[in-house]
Amino acid sequence: MSKKEISFEQALCELEETVKALESGEKTLQESMELYEKGIMLSKQCAAALDGARQKIITLTEAESEGENDA
């Protein structure tokens, strides 16, 4: 599966759909393994996006704090 760049919201939606498909129990073993692999990839993509957002918030908060201390 190629790694395509999609938005966090799209990745999360696809992840939810993937989990539902896995939980349905209607997939073959091969299909389930492919869905599981897709789910792991989407989960990692979502986690990376959240980590990036968290780091940006920390950076902005620290910059704001430093600005207040300089005043």
XYZ file of N, CA and C in Angstrom:
213
model
N 0.848 -1.184 0.000
C 0.000 0.000 0.000
C 0.881 1.231 0.000
N 0.644 2.098 -0.943
C 1.440 3.312 -1.028
C 0.993 4.295 0.046
N 1.960 5.044 0.509
C 1.674 6.015 1.562
C 1.253 7.319 0.911
N -0.029 7.642 0.999
C -0.517 8.876 0.412
C -0.769 9.884 1.519
N -0.568 11.132 1.199
C -0.791 12.184 2.179
C -2.254 12.631 2.117
N -2.948 12.443 3.204
C -4.322 12.908 3.327
C -4.430 13.683 4.628
N -5.485 14.437 4.767
C -5.655 15.245 5.977
C -5.896 14.346 7.183
N -5.688 14.925 8.357
C -5.932 14.192 9.594
C -7.377 13.695 9.639
N -8.303 14.569 9.265
C -9.718 14.217 9.320
C -10.047 13.064 8.373
N -9.459 13.079 7.179
C -9.681 11.997 6.228
C -9.086 10.689 6.745
N -7.882 10.771 7.304
C -7.229 9.580 7.841
C -8.035 8.994 8.991
N -8.552 9.849 9.856
C -9.339 9.380 10.986
C -10.629 8.717 10.518
N -11.275 9.316 9.528
C -12.501 8.748 8.971
C -12.225 7.376 8.349
N -11.149 7.276 7.575
C -10.781 6.001 6.968
C -10.442 4.966 8.035
N -9.789 5.415 9.100
C -9.445 4.502 10.190
C -10.712 3.961 10.847
N -11.684 4.835 11.086
C -12.952 4.400 11.680
C -13.661 3.383 10.776
N -13.655 3.648 9.468
C -14.282 2.721 8.522
C -13.549 1.379 8.494
N -12.234 1.439 8.592
C -11.426 0.222 8.600
C -11.724 -0.620 9.837
N -11.824 0.026 10.971
C -12.130 -0.694 12.212
C -13.513 -1.337 12.133
N -14.480 -0.601 11.617
C -15.831 -1.158 11.467
C -15.818 -2.388 10.565
N -15.071 -2.312 9.470
C -14.984 -3.438 8.542
C -14.349 -4.642 9.221
N -13.322 -4.402 10.019
C -12.678 -5.501 10.737
C -13.607 -6.101 11.789
N -14.320 -5.239 12.489
C -15.223 -5.709 13.544
C -16.439 -6.451 13.000
N -16.764 -6.231 11.738
C -17.938 -6.887 11.166
C -17.767 -8.395 11.105
N -16.526 -8.841 11.003
C -16.265 -10.269 10.941
C -16.642 -10.895 9.608
N -16.936 -10.090 8.604
C -17.389 -10.591 7.312
C -16.265 -10.673 6.286
N -15.055 -10.362 6.669
C -13.931 -10.350 5.734
C -13.163 -11.664 5.820
N -12.529 -12.003 4.699
C -11.664 -13.182 4.696
C -10.416 -12.864 5.517
N -9.636 -13.884 5.791
C -8.400 -13.669 6.537
C -7.488 -12.715 5.781
N -7.353 -12.914 4.478
C -6.486 -12.053 3.673
C -6.992 -10.606 3.689
N -8.288 -10.410 3.525
C -8.858 -9.062 3.561
C -8.657 -8.430 4.931
N -8.830 -9.226 5.970
C -8.640 -8.717 7.330
C -7.204 -8.290 7.565
N -6.254 -9.070 7.054
C -4.844 -8.716 7.213
C -4.526 -7.420 6.467
N -5.089 -7.263 5.274
C -4.876 -6.026 4.511
C -5.505 -4.831 5.222
N -6.695 -5.019 5.766
C -7.345 -3.939 6.508
C -6.550 -3.584 7.769
N -6.026 -4.603 8.436
C -5.229 -4.367 9.640
C -3.989 -3.545 9.295
N -3.322 -3.904 8.199
C -2.146 -3.165 7.759
C -2.510 -1.713 7.440
N -3.636 -1.520 6.750
C -4.107 -0.171 6.432
C -4.404 0.598 7.723
N -5.029 -0.060 8.678
C -5.350 0.579 9.950
C -4.120 1.029 10.706
N -3.087 0.192 10.697
C -1.838 0.562 11.367
C -1.231 1.797 10.708
N -1.214 1.809 9.374
C -0.667 2.954 8.640
C -1.453 4.232 8.954
N -2.778 4.118 8.943
C -3.611 5.289 9.231
C -3.431 5.752 10.672
N -3.322 4.812 11.585
C -3.114 5.140 12.998
C -1.805 5.903 13.188
N -0.760 5.447 12.524
C 0.536 6.129 12.617
C 0.451 7.527 12.018
N -0.269 7.655 10.900
C -0.415 8.971 10.267
C -1.167 9.933 11.197
N -2.236 9.450 11.831
C -2.996 10.289 12.760
C -2.137 10.684 13.958
N -1.392 9.726 14.492
C -0.534 10.008 15.643
C 0.524 11.046 15.289
N 1.110 10.935 14.084
C 2.120 11.899 13.659
C 1.517 13.301 13.522
N 0.311 13.376 12.983
C -0.356 14.674 12.840
C -0.637 15.285 14.209
N -1.097 14.466 15.139
C -1.377 14.962 16.490
C -0.095 15.392 17.197
N 0.975 14.628 17.021
C 2.260 15.006 17.619
C 2.752 16.327 17.057
N 2.590 16.512 15.737
C 2.992 17.770 15.115
C 2.192 18.950 15.650
N 0.896 18.753 15.809
C 0.041 19.814 16.347
C 0.416 20.116 17.800
N 0.656 19.073 18.570
C 1.042 19.244 19.976
C 2.352 20.035 20.075
N 3.321 19.683 19.231
C 4.608 20.372 19.266
C 4.454 21.837 18.868
N 3.602 22.098 17.898
C 3.382 23.487 17.477
C 2.755 24.294 18.611
N 1.800 23.705 19.313
C 1.162 24.388 20.446
C 2.189 24.678 21.538
N 3.048 23.700 21.820
C 4.088 23.896 22.835
C 5.015 25.033 22.420
N 5.434 25.035 21.162
C 6.332 26.076 20.660
C 5.685 27.455 20.757
N 4.419 27.548 20.338
C 3.722 28.834 20.402
C 3.510 29.290 21.839
N 3.191 28.372 22.719
C 2.979 28.706 24.122
C 4.274 29.190 24.765
N 5.371 28.498 24.455
C 6.668 28.912 24.999
C 7.072 30.280 24.469
N 6.828 30.527 23.180
C 7.165 31.832 22.596
C 6.341 32.932 23.228
N 5.077 32.640 23.499
C 4.224 33.633 24.149
C 4.706 33.903 25.563
N 5.084 32.861 26.287
C 5.574 33.012 27.648
C 6.847 33.830 27.681
N 7.739 33.564 26.726
C 8.988 34.322 26.658
C 8.706 35.789 26.349
N 7.732 36.052 25.505
C 7.366 37.418 25.171
C 6.817 38.160 26.374
N 6.058 37.468 27.210
C 5.515 38.095 28.414
C 6.624 38.368 29.430
N 7.612 37.482 29.482
C 8.715 37.672 30.426
C 9.617 38.810 30.022
N 9.681 39.111 28.717
C 10.515 40.202 28.228
C 9.880 41.577 28.493
N 8.593 41.597 28.663
C 7.873 42.868 28.823
C 8.051 43.454 30.190
